Coordinates of C-alpha atoms in Angstrom, one line a residue:
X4 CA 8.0 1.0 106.3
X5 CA 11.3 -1.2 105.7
X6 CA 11.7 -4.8 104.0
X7 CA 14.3 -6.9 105.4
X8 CA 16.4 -9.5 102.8
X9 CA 17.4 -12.7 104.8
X10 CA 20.5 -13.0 102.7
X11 CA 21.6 -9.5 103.6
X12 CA 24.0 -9.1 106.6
X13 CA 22.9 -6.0 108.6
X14 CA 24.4 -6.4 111.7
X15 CA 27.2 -8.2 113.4
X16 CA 26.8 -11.7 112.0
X17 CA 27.4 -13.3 115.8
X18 CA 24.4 -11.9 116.2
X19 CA 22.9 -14.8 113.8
X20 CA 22.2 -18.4 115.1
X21 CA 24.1 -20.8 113.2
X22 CA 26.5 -18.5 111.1
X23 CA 29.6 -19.4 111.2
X24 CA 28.6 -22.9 110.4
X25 CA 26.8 -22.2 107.5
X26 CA 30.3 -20.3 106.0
X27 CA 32.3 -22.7 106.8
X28 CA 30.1 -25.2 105.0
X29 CA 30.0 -22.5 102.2
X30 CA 33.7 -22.6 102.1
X31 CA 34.1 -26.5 102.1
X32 CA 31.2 -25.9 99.2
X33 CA 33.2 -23.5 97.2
X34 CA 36.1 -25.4 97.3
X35 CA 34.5 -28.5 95.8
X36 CA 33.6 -26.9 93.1
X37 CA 37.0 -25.2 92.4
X38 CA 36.3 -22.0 93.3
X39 CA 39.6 -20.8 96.0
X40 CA 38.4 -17.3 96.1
X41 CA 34.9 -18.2 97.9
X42 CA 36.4 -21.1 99.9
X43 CA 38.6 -18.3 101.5
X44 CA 36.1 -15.5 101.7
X45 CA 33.9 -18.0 103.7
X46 CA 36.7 -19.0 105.7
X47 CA 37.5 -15.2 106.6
X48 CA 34.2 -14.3 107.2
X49 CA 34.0 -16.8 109.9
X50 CA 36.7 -16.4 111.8
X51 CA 36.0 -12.5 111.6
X52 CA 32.3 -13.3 113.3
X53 CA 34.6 -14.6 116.3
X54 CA 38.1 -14.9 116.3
X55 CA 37.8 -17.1 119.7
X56 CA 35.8 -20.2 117.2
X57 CA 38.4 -22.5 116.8
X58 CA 37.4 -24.7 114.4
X59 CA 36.8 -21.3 111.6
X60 CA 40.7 -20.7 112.8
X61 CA 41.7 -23.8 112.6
X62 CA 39.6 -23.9 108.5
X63 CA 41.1 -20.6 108.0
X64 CA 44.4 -22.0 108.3
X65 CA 43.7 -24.6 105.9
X66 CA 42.6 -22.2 103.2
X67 CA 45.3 -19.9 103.7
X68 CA 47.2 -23.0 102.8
X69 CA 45.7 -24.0 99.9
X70 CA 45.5 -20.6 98.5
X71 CA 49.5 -20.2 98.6
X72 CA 49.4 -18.0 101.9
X73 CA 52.0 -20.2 103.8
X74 CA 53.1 -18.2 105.8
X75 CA 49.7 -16.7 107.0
X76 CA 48.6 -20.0 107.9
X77 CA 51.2 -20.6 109.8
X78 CA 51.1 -17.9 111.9
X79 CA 47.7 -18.9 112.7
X80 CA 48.4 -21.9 113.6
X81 CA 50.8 -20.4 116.1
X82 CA 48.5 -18.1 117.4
X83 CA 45.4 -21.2 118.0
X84 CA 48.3 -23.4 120.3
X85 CA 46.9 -21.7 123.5
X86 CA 43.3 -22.0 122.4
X87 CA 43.7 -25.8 122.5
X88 CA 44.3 -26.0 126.6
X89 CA 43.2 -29.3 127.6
X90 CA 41.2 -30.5 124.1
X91 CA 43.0 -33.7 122.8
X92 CA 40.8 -33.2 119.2
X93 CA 42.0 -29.6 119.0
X94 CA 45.9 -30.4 119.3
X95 CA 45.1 -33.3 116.7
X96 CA 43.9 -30.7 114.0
X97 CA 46.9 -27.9 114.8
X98 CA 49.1 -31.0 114.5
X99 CA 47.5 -32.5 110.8
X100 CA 47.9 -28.9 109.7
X101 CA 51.8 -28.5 111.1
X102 CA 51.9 -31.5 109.0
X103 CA 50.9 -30.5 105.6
X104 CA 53.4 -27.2 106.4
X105 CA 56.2 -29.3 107.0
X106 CA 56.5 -28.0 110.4
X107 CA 56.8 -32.0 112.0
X108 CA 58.4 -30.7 114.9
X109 CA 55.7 -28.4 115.9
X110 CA 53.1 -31.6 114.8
X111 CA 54.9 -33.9 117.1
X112 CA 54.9 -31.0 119.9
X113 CA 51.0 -31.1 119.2
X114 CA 50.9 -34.7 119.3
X115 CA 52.4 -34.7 122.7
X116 CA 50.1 -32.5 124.4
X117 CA 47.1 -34.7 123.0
X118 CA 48.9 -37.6 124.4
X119 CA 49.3 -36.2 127.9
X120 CA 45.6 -34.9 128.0
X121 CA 44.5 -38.8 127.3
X122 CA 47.6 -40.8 127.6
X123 CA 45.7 -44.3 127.2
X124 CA 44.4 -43.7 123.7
X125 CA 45.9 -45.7 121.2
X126 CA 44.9 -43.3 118.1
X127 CA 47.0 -40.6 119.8
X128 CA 49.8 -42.7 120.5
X129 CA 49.5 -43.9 116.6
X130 CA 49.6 -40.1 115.8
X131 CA 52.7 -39.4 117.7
X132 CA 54.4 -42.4 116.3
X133 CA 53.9 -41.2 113.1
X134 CA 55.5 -38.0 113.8
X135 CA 58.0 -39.6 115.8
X136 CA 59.0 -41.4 112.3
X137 CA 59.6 -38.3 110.5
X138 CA 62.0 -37.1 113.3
X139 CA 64.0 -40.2 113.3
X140 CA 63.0 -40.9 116.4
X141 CA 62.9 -44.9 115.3
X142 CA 63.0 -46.1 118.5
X143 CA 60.3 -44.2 120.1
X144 CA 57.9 -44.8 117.0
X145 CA 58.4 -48.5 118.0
X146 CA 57.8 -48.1 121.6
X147 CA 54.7 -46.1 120.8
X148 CA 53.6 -49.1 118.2
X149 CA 54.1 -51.7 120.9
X150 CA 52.3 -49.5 123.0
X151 CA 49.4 -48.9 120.5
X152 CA 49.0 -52.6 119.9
X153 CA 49.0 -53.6 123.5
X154 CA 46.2 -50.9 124.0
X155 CA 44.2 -51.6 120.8
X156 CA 45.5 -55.2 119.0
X157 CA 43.2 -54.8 116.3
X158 CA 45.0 -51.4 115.0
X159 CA 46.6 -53.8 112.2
X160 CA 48.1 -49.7 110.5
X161 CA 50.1 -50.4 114.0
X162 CA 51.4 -53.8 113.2
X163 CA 52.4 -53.0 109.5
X164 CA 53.9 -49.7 110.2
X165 CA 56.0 -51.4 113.3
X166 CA 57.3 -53.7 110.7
X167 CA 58.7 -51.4 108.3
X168 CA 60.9 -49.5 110.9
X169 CA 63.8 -52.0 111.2
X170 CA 65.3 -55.0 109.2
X171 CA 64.0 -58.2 111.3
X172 CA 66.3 -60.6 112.0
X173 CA 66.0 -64.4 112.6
X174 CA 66.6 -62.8 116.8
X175 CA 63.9 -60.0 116.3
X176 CA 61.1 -60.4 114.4
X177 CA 57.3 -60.2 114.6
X178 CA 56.5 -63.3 112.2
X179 CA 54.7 -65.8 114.9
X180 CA 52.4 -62.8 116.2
X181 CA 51.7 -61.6 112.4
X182 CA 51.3 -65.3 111.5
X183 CA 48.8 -65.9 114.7
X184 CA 46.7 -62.3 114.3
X185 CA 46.4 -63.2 110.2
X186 CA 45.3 -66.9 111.1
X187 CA 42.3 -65.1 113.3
X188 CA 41.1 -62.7 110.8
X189 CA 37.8 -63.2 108.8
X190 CA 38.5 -63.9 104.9
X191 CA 36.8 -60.4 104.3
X192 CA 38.5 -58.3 107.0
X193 CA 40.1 -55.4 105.7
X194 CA 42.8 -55.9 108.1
X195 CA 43.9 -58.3 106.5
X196 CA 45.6 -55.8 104.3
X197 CA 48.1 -54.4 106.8
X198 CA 49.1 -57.8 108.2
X199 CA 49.8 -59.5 104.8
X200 CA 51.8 -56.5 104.1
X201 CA 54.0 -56.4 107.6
X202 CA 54.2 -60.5 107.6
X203 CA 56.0 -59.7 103.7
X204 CA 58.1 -57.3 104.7
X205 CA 59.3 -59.4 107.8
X206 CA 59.6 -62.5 105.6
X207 CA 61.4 -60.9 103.0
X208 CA 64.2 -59.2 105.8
X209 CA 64.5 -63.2 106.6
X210 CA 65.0 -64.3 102.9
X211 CA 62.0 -66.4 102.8
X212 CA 61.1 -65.1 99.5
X213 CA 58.4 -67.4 97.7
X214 CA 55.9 -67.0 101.3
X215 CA 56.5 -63.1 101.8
X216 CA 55.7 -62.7 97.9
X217 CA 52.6 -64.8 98.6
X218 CA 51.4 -62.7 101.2
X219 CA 52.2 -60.0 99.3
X220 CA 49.6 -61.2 96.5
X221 CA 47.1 -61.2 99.1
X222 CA 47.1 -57.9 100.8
X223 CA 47.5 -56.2 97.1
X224 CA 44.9 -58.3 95.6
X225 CA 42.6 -57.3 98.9
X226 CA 43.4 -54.1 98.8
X227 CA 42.6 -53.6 95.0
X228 CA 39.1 -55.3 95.2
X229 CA 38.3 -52.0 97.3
X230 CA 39.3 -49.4 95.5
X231 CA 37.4 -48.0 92.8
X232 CA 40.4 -47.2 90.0
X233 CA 41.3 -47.7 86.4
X234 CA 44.9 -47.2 85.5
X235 CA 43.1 -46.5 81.4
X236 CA 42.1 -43.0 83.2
X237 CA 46.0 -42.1 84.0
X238 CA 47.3 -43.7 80.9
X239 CA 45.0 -41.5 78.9
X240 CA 46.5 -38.7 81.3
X241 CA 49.5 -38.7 80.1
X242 CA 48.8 -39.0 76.6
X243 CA 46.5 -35.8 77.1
X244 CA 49.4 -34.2 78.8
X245 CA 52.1 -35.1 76.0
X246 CA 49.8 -33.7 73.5
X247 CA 48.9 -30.8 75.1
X248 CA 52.5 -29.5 76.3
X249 CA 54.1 -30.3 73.1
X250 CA 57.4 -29.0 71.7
X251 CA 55.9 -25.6 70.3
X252 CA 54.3 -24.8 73.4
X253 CA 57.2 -25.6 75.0
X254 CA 59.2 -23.3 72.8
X255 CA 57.8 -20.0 74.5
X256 CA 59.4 -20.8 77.6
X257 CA 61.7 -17.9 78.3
X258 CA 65.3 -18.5 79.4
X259 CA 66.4 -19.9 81.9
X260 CA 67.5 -16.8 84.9
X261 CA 71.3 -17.8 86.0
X262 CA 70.9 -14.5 88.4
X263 CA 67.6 -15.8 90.3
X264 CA 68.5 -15.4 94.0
X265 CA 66.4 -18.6 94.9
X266 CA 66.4 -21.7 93.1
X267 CA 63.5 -24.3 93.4
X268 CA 64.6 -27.7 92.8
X269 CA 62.2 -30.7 92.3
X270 CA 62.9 -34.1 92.8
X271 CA 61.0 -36.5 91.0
X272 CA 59.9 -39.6 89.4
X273 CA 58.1 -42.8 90.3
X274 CA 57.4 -43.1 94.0
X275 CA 60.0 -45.7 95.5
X276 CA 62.9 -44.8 92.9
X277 CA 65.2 -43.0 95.0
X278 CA 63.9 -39.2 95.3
X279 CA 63.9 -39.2 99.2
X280 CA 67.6 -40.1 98.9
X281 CA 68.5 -37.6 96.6
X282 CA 66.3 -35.3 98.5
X283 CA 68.4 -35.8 101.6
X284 CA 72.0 -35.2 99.3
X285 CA 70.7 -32.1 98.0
X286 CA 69.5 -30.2 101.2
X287 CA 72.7 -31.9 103.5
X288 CA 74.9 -29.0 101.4
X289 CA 74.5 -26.0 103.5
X290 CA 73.0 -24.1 100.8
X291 CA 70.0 -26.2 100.3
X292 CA 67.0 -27.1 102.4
X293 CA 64.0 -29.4 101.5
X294 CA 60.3 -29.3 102.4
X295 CA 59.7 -32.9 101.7
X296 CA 56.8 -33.9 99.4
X297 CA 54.4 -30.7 98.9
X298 CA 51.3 -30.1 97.4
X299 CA 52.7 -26.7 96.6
X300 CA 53.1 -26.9 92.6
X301 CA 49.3 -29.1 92.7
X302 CA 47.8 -25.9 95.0
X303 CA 49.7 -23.3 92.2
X304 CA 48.0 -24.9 89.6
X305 CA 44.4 -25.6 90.9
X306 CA 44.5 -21.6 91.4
X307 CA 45.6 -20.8 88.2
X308 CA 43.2 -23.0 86.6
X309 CA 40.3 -21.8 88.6
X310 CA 41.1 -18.1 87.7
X311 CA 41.4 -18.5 84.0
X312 CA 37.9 -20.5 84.3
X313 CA 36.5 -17.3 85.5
X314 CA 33.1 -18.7 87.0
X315 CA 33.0 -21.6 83.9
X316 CA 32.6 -24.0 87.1
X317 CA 34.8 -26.7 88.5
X318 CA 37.0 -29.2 86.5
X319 CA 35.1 -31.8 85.4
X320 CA 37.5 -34.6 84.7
X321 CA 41.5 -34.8 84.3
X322 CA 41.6 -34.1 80.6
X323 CA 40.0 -30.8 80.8
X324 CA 41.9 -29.7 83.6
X325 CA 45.2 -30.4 81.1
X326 CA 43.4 -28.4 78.2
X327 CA 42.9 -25.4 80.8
X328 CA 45.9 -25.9 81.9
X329 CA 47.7 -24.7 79.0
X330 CA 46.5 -21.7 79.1
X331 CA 47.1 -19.9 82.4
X332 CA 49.4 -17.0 83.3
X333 CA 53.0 -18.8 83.5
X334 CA 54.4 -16.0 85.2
X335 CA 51.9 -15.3 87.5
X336 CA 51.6 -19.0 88.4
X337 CA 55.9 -19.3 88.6
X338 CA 55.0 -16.1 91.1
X339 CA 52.3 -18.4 92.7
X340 CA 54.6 -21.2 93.8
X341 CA 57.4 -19.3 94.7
X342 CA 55.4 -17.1 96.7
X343 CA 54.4 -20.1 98.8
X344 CA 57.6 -22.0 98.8
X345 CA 59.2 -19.1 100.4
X346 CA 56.4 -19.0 103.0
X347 CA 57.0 -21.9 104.8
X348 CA 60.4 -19.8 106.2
X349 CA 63.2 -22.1 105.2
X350 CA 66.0 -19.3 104.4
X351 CA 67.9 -21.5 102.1
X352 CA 68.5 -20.3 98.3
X353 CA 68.2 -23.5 97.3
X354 CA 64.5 -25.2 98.4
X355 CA 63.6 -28.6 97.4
X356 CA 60.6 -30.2 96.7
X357 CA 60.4 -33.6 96.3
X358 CA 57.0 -35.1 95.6
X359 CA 57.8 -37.8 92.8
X360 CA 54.5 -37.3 90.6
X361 CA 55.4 -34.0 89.7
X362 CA 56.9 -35.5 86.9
X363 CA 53.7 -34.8 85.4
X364 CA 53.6 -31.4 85.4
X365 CA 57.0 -31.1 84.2
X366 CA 55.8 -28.9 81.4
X367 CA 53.8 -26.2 83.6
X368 CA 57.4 -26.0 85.7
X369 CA 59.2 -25.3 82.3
X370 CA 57.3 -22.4 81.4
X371 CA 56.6 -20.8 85.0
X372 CA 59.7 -21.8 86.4
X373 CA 62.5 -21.7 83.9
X374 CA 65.3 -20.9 86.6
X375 CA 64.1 -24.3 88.3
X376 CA 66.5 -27.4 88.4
X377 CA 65.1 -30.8 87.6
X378 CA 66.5 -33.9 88.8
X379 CA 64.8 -37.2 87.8
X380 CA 65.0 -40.3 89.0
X381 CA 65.3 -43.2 87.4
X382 CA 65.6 -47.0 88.6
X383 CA 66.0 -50.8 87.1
X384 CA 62.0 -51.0 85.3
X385 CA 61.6 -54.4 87.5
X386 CA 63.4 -53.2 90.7
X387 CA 61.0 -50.0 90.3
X388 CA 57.9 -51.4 89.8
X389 CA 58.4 -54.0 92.2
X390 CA 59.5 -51.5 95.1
X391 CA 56.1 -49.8 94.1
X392 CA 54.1 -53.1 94.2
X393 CA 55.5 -54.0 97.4
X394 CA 54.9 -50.6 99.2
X395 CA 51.3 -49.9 101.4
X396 CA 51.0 -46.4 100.1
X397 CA 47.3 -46.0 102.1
X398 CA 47.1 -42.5 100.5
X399 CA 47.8 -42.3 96.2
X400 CA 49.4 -44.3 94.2
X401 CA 46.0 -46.8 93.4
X402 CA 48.0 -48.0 90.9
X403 CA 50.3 -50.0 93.0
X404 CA 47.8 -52.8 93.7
X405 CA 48.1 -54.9 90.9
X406 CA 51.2 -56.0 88.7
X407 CA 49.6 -55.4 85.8
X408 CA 48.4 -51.8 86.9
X409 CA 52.0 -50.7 88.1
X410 CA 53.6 -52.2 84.7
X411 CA 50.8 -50.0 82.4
X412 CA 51.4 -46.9 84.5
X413 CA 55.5 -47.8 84.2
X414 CA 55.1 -47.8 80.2
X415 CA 53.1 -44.7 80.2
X416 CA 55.3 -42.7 83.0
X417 CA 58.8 -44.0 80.3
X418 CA 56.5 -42.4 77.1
X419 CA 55.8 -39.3 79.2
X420 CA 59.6 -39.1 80.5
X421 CA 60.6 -39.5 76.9
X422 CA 58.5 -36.3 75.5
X423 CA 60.0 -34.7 77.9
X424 CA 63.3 -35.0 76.8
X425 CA 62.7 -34.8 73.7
X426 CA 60.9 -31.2 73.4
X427 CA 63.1 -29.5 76.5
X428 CA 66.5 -31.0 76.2
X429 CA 68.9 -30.6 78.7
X430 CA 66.0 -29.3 81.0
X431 CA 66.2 -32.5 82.9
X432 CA 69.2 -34.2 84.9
X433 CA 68.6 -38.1 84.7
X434 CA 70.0 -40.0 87.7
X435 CA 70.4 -43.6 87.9
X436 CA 69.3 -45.0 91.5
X437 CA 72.1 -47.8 91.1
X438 CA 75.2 -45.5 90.4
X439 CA 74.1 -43.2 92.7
X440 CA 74.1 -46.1 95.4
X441 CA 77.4 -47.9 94.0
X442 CA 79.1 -44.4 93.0
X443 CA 77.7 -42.1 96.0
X444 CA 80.3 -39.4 95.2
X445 CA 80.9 -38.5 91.8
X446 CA 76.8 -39.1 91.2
X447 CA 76.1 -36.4 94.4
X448 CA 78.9 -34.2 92.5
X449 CA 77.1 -34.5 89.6
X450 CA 73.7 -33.8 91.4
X451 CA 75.3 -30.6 93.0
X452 CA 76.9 -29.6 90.1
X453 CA 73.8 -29.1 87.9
X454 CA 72.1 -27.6 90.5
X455 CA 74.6 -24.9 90.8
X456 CA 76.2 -25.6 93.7
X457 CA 79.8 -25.9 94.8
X458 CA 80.9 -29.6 96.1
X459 CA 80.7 -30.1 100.1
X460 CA 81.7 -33.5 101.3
X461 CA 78.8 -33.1 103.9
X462 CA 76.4 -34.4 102.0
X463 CA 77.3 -37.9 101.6
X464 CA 76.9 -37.9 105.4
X465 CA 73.2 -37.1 104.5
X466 CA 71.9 -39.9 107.2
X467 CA 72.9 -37.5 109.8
X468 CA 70.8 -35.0 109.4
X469 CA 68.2 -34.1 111.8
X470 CA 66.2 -32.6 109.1
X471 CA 62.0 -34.4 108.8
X472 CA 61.5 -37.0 106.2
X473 CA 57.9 -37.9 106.4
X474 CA 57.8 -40.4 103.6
X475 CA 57.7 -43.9 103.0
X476 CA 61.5 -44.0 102.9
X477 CA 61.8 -42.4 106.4
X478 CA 63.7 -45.3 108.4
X479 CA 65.9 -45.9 105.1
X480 CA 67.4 -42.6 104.7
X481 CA 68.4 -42.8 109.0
X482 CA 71.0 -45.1 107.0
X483 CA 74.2 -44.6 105.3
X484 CA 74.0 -45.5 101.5
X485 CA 73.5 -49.2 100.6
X486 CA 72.9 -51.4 97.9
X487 CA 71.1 -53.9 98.7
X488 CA 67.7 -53.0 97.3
X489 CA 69.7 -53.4 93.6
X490 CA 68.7 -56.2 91.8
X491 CA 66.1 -57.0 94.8
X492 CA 63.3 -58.4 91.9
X493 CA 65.8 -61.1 90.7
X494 CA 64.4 -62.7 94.3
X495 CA 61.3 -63.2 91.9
X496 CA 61.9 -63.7 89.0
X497 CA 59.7 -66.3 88.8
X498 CA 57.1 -64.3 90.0
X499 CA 57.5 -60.9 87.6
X500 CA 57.9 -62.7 84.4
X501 CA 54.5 -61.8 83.6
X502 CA 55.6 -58.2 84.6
X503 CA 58.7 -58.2 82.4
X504 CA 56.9 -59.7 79.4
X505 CA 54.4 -56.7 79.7
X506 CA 57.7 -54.2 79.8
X507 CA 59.5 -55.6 77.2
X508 CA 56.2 -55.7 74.9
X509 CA 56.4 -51.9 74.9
X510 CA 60.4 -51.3 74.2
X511 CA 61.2 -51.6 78.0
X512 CA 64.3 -53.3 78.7
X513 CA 64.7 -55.6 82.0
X514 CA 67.8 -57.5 81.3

């Protein structure tokens, strides 16, 4: 007589109705609750029951990446392109994955195909823009904008992102169309958001300053009312982190290795400060390379916490994953990151990675990665948080909303910044965003010099690069170096006095 257990696999699970979906809702499960060895055992276990399932390749992929295994999940992806034949959705997913690997060429590749299976779908055509934008291909992102809006008028992501490619011009500009679509939407349309937003940035390019700050107010003061955010919970952040990565700890970092045949280098700060520019100065010498902004360093850590918490269960709230924090495996989580920043096959010795709010984990990147170079930016307090304020972020950055918001998060980012100098000096190259724009070559000397490498002339021709840049700054850095963005808040004074009040309550110069 035999006794059969229904949660014990005893044959070939394609065998089982249903199988593979329930893993890969196990995996989703399991990585919910923090727990990145599960989340990729489910994932392998359903893309073993059938290799051909696209969708447990496709989740594979994504767990590879997660878990550090770059370059495994890119060769998956690689292998799933002729899986995808004629399915629009299936290109779409290789392509959002190609994304998050940096790989923008092989996403707009994807992006293309999708586009040719249904050439008359306006979210497509959105999709390929937005890759098109990280090429530098400006001019066919605003084609395929035009195009989109045509198609689908009521895409308002369309409008505002077809108004950040270009300075308008009293000529060229979209102002009547904005000004008629925002006169037609309902008081409580979210759309409203994106069309305040492009109608400002098209009315500040035409120096009508008091209206395109108006507009301005409203789609930040819509767009807050939806979110559901308190900048106390990041404040107290970085007070937790201060405390917890103080000078002692601090102390036990080992020394810094002046042999280490690859050098990460991270580029951070507030968002809107300048990293994408210095970004494009480092990796233009031909030593260097850049991935962009990376969740890399986030990934490293979420790992290392979740393996210390050995089966404790997930991360409850910021401040305990900071207390946890501190007490992970440097090394192995140095190991961690580098083993995935190597994976996504750049061959440089020099890699950058520029994702501004790593700022906050500036401690963790002390003690794994001592042979790390750190270069922050730093911009005029008003011209900073006004660049933020001004910016429709969609993803992160809640704080950006509200004036009052971005000025509490500015005074707790400059207390954060200060620790930091003060227990790991010299650890941290401060650059200036307004002598690096006015004195472009003795600043990118200075850049290249603490990183370790020899002076090339090259890179102050960084807008000539054909290298990605998928970030907000991605038209901008098509440019040579300019200065007009210094001294841009002085336009409203009027307007940030409340702002610079709140600054200079806390120590914060902004005169």
């Amino acid at each position: 007589m035999s006794t059969s257990d229904p949660t014990r696999q005893t044959g070939p699970v394609s065998l089982q109705p249903g199988a593979i979906d329930e893993l890969l809702k196990a995996s989703q499960a399991a990585q919910a609750r923090g727990d990145f060895h599960a989340m990729l055992s489910q994932a392998e276990q359903a893309h073993d029951t059938d290799a051909g399932h696209f969708a447990a390749a496709l989740r594979l992929a994504e767990c590879r990446l997660i878990c550090g295994q770059v370059s495994g999940a890119i060769s998956l992806l690689k292998a799933l392109q002729p899986q995808a034949r004629n399915d629009p959705a299936r290109w779409q997913g290789l392509a959002e994955l190609y994304t998050q690997t940096a790989r923008h060429a092989d996403a707009y590749h994807c992006h293309q195909r999708s586009v040719a299976l249904q050439p008359g779908n306006p979210r497509l055509l959105y999709n390929q823009a937005a890759s098109a934008i990280a090429l530098g291909k400006l001019d066919e992102a605003d084609r395929l904008l035009t195009e989109v809006i045509r198609l689908d008028p009521k895409d308002y992501d369309a409008w505002q992102n077809r108004s950040t490619l270009k300075r308008q011009t009293p000529e060229s500009n979209h102002v009547q169309q904005l000004n008629y679509v925002l006169d037609h939407l309902p008081a409580d349309d979210p759309g409203r958001v994106a069309i305040c937003y492009a109608l400002a940035k098209e009315l500040e390019d035409l120096q009508q300053n008091d209206a395109a700050f108006g507009l301005l107010q409203q789609g930040a003061s819509a767009r807050r009312r939806r979110l559901n955010y308190e900048v106390a919970e990041d404040e107290s952040a970085m007070q937790a982190i201060a405390a917890a990565f103080d000078r002692d700890l601090l102390q036990r970092a080992p020394p810094a290795q002046p042999d280490a045949e690859r050098i990460p280098v991270f580029v951070l700060g507030l968002p809107r400060s300048g990293t994408t520019l210095v970004d494009r100065i480092i990796s233009a010498h031909p030593q260097a390379g850049s991935l962009g902004e990376s969740n890399t360093l986030a990934f490293a850590m979420m790992r290392a916490v979740s393996a210390l918490a050995d089966g404790s269960g997930a991360v409850q709230s910021k401040t305990e994953l900071i207390q946890r924090s501190t007490g992970v495996d440097f090394p192995a989580l140095g190991q961690s990151y580098l083993d995935a920043l190597w994976g996504y096959g750049d061959p440089h010795a020099w890699l950058v990675d520029k994702t501004p709010l790593n700022f906050l984990y500036l401690g963790l990147i002390r003690l794994a990665l001592p042979q790390a170079k750190i270069v922050h930016l730093r911009r005029h307090p008003l011209d900073s948080c006004y660049a933020i304020y001004k910016t429709l972020f969609r993803m992160g950055y809640p704080f950006s909303y509200s004036l009052q918001d971005v000025g509490r998060y500015y005074i707790a980012y400059h207390r954060l910044m200060q620790h930091w100098r003060q227990a790991m000096p010299g650890f941290v190259l401060d650059v200036d965003y307004e002598q690096l724009v006015t004195q472009p070559e003795p600043q990118s000397w200075r850049l290249l010099s603490f990183c370790g490498l020899d002076w090339r002339p090259e890179v102050l021709d960084f807008h000539r690069s054909k290298a990605p840049a998928a970030t907000a700054s991605a038209a901008q850095v098509r440019q040579p170096v300019y200065t007009s963005s210094v001294g841009l808040w002085r336009r409203y004074e009027r307007q940030l006095t409340p702002l610079a009040r709140q600054l200079e309550k806390h120590g914060i110069a902004v005169d």
